[in-house]
Coordinates of C-alpha atoms in Angstrom, one line a residue:
X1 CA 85.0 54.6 57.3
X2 CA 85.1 51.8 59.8
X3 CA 88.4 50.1 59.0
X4 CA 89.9 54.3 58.9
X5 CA 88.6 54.7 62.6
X6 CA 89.9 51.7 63.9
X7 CA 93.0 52.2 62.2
X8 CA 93.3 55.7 63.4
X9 CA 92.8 54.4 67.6
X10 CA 94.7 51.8 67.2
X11 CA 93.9 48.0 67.4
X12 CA 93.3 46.7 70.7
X13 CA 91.5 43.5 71.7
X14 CA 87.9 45.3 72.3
X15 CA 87.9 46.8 69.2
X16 CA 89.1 44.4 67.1
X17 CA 86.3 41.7 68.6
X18 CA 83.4 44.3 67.9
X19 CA 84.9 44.7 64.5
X20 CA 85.1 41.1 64.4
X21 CA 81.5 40.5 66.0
X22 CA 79.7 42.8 63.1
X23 CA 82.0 41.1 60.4
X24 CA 80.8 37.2 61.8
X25 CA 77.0 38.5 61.6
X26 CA 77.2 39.6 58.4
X27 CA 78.8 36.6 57.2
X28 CA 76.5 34.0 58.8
X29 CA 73.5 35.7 56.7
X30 CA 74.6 33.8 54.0
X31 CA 75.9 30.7 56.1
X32 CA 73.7 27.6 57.4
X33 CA 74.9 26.1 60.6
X34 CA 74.4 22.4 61.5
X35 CA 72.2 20.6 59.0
X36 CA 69.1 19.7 60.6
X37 CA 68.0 16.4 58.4
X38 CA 71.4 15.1 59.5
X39 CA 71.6 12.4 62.6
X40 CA 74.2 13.7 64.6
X41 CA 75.1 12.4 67.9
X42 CA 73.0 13.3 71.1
X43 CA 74.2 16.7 72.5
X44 CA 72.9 20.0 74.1
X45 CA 70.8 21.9 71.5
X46 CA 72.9 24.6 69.7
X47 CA 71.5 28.2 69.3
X48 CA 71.3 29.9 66.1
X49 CA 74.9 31.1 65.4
X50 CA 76.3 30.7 68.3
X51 CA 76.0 26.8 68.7
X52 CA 77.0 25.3 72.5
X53 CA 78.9 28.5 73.7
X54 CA 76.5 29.0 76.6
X55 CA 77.1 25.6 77.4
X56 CA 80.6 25.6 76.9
X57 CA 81.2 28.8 78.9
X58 CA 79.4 26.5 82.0
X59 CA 81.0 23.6 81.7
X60 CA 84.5 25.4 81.8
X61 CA 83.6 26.9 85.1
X62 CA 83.5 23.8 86.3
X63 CA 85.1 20.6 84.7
X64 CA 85.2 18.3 87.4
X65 CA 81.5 18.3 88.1
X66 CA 79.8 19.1 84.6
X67 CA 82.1 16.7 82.5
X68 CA 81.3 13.8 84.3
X69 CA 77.2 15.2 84.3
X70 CA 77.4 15.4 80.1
X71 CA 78.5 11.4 80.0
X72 CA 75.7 10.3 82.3
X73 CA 73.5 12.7 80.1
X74 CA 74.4 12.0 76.5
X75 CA 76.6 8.6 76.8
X76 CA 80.1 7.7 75.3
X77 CA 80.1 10.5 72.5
X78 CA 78.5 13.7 72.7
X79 CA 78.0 16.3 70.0
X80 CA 78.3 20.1 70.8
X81 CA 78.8 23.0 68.6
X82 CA 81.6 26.1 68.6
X83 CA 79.4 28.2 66.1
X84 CA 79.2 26.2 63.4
X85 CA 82.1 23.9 63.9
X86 CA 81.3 20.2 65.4
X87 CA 83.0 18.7 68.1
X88 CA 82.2 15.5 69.1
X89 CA 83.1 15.0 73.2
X90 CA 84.5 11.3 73.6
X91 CA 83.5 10.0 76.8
X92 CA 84.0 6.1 76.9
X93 CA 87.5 4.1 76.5
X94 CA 85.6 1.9 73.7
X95 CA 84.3 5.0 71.8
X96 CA 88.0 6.6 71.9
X97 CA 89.4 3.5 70.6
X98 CA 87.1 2.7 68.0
X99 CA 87.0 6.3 66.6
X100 CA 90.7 7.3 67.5
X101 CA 92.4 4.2 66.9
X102 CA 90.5 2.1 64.5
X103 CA 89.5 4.6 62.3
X104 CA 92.7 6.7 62.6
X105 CA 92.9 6.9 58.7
X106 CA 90.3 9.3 59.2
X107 CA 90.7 11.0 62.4
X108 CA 94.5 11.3 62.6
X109 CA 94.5 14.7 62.0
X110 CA 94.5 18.4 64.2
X111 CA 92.2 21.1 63.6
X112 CA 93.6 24.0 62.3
X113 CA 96.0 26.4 64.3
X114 CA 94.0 29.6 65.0
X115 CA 96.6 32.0 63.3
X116 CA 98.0 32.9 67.4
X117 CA 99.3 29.3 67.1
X118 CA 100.6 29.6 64.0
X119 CA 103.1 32.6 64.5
X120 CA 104.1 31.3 68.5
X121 CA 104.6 27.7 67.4
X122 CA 104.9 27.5 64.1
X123 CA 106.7 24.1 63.7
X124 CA 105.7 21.7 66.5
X125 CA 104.3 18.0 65.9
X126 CA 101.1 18.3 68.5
X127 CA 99.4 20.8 66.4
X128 CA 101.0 19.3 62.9
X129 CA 98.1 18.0 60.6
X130 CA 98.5 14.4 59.1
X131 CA 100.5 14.6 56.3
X132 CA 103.9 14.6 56.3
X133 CA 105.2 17.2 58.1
X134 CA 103.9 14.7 61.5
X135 CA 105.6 11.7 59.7
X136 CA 108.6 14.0 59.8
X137 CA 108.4 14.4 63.4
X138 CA 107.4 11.0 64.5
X139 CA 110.6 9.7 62.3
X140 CA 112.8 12.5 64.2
X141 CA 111.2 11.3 67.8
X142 CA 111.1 7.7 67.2
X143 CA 115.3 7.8 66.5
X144 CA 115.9 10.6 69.8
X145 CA 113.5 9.2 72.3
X146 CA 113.8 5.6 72.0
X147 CA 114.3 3.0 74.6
X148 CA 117.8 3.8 74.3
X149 CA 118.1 7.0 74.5
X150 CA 115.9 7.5 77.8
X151 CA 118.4 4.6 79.3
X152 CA 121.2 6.9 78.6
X153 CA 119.7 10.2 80.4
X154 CA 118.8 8.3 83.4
X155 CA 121.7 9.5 85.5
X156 CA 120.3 13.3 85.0
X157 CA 117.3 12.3 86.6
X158 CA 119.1 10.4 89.6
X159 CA 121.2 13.4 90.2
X160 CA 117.9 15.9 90.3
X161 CA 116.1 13.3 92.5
X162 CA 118.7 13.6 95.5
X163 CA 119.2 17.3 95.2
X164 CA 115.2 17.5 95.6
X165 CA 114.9 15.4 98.3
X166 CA 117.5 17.7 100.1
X167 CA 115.2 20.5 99.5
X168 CA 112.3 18.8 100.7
X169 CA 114.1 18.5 104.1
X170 CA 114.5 21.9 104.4
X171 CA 111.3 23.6 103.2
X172 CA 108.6 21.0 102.5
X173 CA 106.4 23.3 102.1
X174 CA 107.9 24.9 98.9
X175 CA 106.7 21.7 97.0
X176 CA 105.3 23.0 93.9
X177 CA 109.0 24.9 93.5
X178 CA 110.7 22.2 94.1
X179 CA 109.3 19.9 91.5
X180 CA 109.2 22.5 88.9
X181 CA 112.5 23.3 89.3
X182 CA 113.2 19.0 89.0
X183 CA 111.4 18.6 86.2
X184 CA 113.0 21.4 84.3
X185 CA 116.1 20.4 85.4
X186 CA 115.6 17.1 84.1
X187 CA 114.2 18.2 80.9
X188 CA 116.9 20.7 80.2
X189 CA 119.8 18.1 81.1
X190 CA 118.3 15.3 78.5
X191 CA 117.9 18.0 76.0
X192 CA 120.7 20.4 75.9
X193 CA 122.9 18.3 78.6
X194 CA 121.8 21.9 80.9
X195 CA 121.0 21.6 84.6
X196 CA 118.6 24.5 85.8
X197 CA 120.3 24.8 89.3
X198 CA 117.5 27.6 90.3
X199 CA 113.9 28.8 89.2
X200 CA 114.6 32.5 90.1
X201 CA 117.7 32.6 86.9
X202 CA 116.9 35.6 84.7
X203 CA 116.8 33.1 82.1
X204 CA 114.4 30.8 83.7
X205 CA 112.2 33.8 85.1
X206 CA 111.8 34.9 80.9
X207 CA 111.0 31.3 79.9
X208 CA 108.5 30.7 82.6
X209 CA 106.9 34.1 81.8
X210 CA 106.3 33.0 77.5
X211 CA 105.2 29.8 78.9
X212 CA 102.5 31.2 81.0
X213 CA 101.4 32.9 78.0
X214 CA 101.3 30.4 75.3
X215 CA 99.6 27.9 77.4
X216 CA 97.2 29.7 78.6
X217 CA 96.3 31.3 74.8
X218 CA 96.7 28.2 73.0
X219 CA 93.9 26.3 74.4
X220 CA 91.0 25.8 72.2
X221 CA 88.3 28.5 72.8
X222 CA 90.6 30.9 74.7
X223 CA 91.1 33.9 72.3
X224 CA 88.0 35.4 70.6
X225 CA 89.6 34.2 67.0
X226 CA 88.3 30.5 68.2
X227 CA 84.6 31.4 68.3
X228 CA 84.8 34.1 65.4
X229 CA 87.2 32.8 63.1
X230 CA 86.6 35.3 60.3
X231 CA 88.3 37.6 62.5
X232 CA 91.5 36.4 60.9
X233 CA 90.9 37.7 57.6
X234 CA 91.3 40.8 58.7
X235 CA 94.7 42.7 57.8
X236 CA 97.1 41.7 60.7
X237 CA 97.5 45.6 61.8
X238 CA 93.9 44.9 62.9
X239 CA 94.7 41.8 64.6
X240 CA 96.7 42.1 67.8
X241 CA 97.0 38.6 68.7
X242 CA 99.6 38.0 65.9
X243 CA 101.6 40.9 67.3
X244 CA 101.8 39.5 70.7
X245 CA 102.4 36.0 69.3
X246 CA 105.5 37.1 67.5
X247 CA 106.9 38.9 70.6
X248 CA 106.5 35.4 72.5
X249 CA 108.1 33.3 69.6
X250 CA 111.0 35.7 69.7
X251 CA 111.5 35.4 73.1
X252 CA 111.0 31.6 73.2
X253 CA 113.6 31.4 70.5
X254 CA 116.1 33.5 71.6
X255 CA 116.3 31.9 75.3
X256 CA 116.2 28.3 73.4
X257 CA 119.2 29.6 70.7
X258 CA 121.2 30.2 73.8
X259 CA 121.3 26.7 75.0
X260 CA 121.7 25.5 71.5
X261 CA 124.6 27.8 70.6
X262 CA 126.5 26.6 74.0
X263 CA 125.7 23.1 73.0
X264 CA 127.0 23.8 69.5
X265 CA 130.6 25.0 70.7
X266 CA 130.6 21.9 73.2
X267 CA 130.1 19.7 69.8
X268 CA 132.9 21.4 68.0
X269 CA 134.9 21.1 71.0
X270 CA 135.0 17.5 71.5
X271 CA 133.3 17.7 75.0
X272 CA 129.6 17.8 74.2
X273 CA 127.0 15.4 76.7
X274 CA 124.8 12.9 76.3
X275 CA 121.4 14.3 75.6
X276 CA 118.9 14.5 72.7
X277 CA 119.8 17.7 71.2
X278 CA 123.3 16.1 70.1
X279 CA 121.0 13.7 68.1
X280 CA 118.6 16.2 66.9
X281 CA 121.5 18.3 65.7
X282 CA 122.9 15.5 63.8
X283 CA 119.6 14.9 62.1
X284 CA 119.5 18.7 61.3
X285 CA 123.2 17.9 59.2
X286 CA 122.1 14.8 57.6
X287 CA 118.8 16.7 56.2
X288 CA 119.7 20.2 56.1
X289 CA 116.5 21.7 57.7
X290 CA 116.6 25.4 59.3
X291 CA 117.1 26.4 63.4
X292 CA 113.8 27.1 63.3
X293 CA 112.2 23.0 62.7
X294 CA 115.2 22.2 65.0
X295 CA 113.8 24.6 68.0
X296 CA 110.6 22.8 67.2
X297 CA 111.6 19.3 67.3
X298 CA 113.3 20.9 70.8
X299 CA 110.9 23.0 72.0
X300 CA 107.8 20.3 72.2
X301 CA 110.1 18.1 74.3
X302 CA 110.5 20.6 76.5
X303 CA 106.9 21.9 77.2
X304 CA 105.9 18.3 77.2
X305 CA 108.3 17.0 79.6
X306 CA 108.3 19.6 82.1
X307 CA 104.5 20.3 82.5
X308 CA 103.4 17.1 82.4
X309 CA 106.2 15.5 85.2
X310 CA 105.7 18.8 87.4
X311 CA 102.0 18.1 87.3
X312 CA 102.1 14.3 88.1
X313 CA 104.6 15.1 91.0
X314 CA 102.5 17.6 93.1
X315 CA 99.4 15.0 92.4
X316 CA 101.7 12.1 94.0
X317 CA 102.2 14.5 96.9
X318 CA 98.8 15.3 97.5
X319 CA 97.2 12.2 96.7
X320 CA 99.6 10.4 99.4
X321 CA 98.8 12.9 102.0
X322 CA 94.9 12.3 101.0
X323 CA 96.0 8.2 101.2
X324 CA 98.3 7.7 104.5
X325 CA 97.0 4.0 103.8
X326 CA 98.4 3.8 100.5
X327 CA 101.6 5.9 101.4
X328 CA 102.4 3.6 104.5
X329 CA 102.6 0.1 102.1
X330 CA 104.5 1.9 99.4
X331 CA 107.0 2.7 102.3
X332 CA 107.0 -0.2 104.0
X333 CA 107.8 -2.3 100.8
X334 CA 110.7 0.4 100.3
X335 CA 112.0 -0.1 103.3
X336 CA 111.5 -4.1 103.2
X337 CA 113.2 -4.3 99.7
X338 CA 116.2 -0.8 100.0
X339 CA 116.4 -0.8 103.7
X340 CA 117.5 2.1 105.9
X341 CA 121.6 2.6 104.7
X342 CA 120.9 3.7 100.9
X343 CA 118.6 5.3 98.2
X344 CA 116.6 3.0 95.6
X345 CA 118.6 2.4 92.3
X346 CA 116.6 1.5 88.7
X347 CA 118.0 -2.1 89.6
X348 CA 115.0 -2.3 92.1
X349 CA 112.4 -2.0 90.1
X350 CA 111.3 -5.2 89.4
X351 CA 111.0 -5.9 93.5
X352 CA 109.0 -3.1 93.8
X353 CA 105.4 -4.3 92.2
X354 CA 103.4 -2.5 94.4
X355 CA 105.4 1.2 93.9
X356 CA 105.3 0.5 90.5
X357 CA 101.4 0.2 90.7
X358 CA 100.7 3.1 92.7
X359 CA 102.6 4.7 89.6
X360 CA 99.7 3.2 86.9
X361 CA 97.2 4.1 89.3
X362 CA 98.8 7.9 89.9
X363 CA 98.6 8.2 86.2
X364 CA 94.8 6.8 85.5
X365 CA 93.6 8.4 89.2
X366 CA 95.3 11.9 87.9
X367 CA 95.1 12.8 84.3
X368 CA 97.3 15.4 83.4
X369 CA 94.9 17.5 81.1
X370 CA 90.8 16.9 81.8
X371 CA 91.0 16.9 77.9
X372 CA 93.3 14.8 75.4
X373 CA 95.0 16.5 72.7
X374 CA 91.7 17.4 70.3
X375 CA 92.2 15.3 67.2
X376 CA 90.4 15.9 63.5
X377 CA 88.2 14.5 61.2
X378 CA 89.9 14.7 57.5
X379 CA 86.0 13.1 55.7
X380 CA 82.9 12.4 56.7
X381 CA 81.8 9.1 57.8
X382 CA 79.1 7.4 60.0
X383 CA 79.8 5.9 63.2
X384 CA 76.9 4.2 65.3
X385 CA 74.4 5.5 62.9
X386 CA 75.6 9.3 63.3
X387 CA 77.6 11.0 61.2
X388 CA 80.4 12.6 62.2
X389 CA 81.2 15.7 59.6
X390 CA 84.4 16.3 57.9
X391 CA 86.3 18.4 59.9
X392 CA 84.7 17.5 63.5
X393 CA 86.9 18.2 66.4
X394 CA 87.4 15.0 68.4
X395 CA 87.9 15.5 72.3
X396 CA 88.7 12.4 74.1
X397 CA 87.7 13.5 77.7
X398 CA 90.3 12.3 80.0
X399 CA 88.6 12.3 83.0
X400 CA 85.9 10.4 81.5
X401 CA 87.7 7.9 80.0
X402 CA 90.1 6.8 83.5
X403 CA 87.2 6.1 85.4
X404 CA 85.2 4.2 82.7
X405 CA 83.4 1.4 84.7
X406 CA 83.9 -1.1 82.0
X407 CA 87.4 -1.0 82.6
X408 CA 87.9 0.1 85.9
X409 CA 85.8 -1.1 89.2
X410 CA 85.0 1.2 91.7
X411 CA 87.0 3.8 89.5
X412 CA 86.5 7.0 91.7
X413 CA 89.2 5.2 94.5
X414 CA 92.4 5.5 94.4
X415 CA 93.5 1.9 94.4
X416 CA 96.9 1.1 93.5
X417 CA 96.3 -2.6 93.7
X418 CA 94.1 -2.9 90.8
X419 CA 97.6 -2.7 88.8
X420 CA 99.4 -5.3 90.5
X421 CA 100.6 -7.8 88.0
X422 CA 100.4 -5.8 85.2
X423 CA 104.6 -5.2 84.8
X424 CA 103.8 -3.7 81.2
X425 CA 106.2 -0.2 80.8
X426 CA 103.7 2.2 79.6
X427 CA 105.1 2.6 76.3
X428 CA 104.0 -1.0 75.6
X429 CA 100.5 -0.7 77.8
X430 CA 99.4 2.1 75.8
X431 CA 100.0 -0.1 72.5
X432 CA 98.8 -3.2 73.7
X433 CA 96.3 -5.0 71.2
X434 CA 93.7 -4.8 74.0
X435 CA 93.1 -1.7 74.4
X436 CA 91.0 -2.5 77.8
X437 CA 93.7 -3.5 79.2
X438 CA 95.5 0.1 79.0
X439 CA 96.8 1.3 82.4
X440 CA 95.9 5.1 81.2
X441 CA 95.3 7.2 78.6
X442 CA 98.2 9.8 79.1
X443 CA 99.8 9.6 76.4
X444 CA 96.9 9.8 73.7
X445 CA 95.5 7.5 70.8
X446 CA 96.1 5.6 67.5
X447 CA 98.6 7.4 65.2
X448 CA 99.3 10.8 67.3
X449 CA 100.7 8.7 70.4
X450 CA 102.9 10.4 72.4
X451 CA 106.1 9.6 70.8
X452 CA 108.2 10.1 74.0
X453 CA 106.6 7.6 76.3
X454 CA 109.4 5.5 77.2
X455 CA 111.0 9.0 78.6
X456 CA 108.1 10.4 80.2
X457 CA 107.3 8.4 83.0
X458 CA 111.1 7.5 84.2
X459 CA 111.6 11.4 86.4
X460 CA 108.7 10.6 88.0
X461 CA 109.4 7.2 89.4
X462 CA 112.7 8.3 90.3
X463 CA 111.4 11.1 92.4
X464 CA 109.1 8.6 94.0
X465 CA 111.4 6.0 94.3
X466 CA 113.5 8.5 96.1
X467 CA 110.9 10.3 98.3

């Protein structure tokens, strides 16, 4: 009689959470949450059935303030509860390396995409357990984004860098426009050889819009399906979320097949560029897998690349108008090295140690997300004397972990000059046997490293180079 009503009015989010609600207490009659006799790591007390969620639901409100507050409260790892699912908060740069990277046989994986994920992104290596569909993508990334490749894309992000710092003249305050619209550019140039000339495009307005959407729905603990996960055993009529995720992946895909099919004809025509989805599309000949693993492969470039540069450029710009000091020795070595009659080139570089420092320190000073991609437990196994259950969440708290005194002194400044010397790129930092002597944490741990980091940092230090 229940499912007929519901049916009957039509599923909308409220009713399918109360459905969902009575179905989860029903269920967790006959279900146990965290074993008590087990030593787990210190943590906030969870509440019968619902685990942390009061706490969660506070510290979201506020990261800044009550991430730092659960490290000086429970120390370098931190156990909370999502119902009955573990997730152990990683707090310390020694912790993250030891359970991350050390013990990656184990902890290599992702949890589970809520079944949202599954339909909007369906093929995309961040959420893509350990197995081998990641070793897949990691092959596919390791041959498009080398070295080699980012060398050869350079000249898209030269080009963006002086057509943004003409629109700075002009409107300065239109910042955050202006280095979304570089970013994309840039992005869209190395991957489909595509310059975005405007934000406002019909096209870019519809991509922008899905963005939004999935971003925002695909964080961990955003839809109700995350704290009541029974909720997706319901028949999909009843489950509205999948609706809404297929509308998105349509729309993703059909503004991404549009760039692919003009890059397609340039191919056939003899006249394609130099970007990475000529590469990908040769891969997709050589192994004969669908459009749809291709708009993947594409797609995660994409989001990657354009968020994370977008974000790192407004902090630069509001860090150096917090830091005149720091802003006034950048310059002055610009202007020492470049002089007055010409723009910096990539050939400057290497006499530029102390811009190149302010970049490491931009990077550990600024995380882009307060939390690292959440990585999974595939067994259980002991660490420090608590166990850590199969299936535990792992979230490397990035915040945290780039102002770990052990690593970093007086880390709440923003000190560019703790860098100088270190001339490591920060493909080869982040893999560096010490892991101590990391610049940042960016660009994640162990076996899901962030296979694009030699392309990753290079828009941003041409913007700042040029600005």
């Amino acid at each position: 009689m229940l499912l007929t009503n519901f049916q009957s009015h039509g599923a909308t989010y409220e009713q399918a959470t109360l459905l969902g609600v009575v179905l989860c207490l029903l269920t967790a009659l006959v279900r146990y949450l965290p074993t008590q006799s087990v030593k787990y790591a210190p943590g906030p007390k969870p509440l019968p059935l619902l685990g942390n969620i009061i706490y969660f639901s506070k510290m979201l409100k506020n990261l800044p303030v009550e991430v730092p507050l659960m490290a000086k409260r429970f120390g370098g790892t931190c156990m909370m509860w999502m119902g009955s699912k573990p997730i152990l908060m990683i707090h310390s740069l020694e912790d993250a390396h030891e359970l991350l990277s050390k013990r990656g046989a184990l902890t290599a994986s992702r949890p589970r995409k809520n079944i949202f994920t599954e339909h909007v992104w369906p093929k995309i290596l961040p959420f893509s357990p350990a197995g081998e569909e990641m070793r897949f993508f990691r092959r596919i990334y390791t041959d498009i984004l080398g070295v080699k490749q980012s060398l050869q894309v350079r000249k898209y992000q030269n080009y963006e860098s002086i057509i943004s710092l003409a629109a700075f003249c002009e409107t300065p305050d239109d910042y955050e426009s202006h280095t979304s619209r570089f970013s994309t550019s840039v992005i869209f140039s190395a991957v489909y050889g595509a310059r975005v000339s405007r934000l406002t495009h019909p096209i870019m307005v519809e991509l922008q819009d899905v963005w939004t959407e999935i971003l925002r729905n695909v964080q961990p603990g955003r839809l109700i399906i995350d704290w009541l996960p029974f909720l997706e055993k319901l028949p999909l009529r009843f489950q509205p979320w999948v609706k809404r995720a297929d509308s998105l992946h349509a729309r993703d895909c059909a503004v991404h097949m549009a760039f692919l099919n003009l890059l397609r004809k340039q191919i056939e025509a003899g006249i394609e560029p130099v970007c990475f989805g000529v590469n990908a599309i040769a891969h997709q000949k050589q192994e004969g897998f669908d459009d749809d693993l291709l708009l993947g492969i594409l797609t995660a470039i994409i989001v990657a690349g354009s968020e994370s540069t977008a974000s790192m450029m407004q902090s630069f710009i509001k860090i150096m108008a917090m830091n005149p000091e720091t802003q006034q020795k950048a310059q002055q070595e610009l202007d020492r090295v470049v002089g007055p009659s010409r723009l910096p080139t990539w050939e400057d570089q290497p006499n530029l140690p102390y811009t190149r420092a302010l970049i490491k320190e931009l990077h550990r000073y600024s995380p882009i997300l307060t939390f690292s991609f959440p990585h999974l437990s595939t067994d259980e196994f002991v660490y420090q004397g608590y166990t850590i259950p199969k299936d535990t969440l792992l979230l490397p708290c990035a915040d945290n972990l780039t102002r770990d005194r052990t690593r970093y002194d007086d880390a709440k400044a923003f000190q560019p000059e703790r860098f100088l010397g270190d001339d490591l790129e920060a493909h080869l930092s982040a893999r560096q046997n010490d892991f101590r002597k990391r610049d940042h944490v960016n660009y994640g741990f162990g076996r899901r490293m962030c296979p694009g980091m030699p392309l990753f940092p290079t828009p941003l230090l041409s913007f700042i180079l040029s600005s």
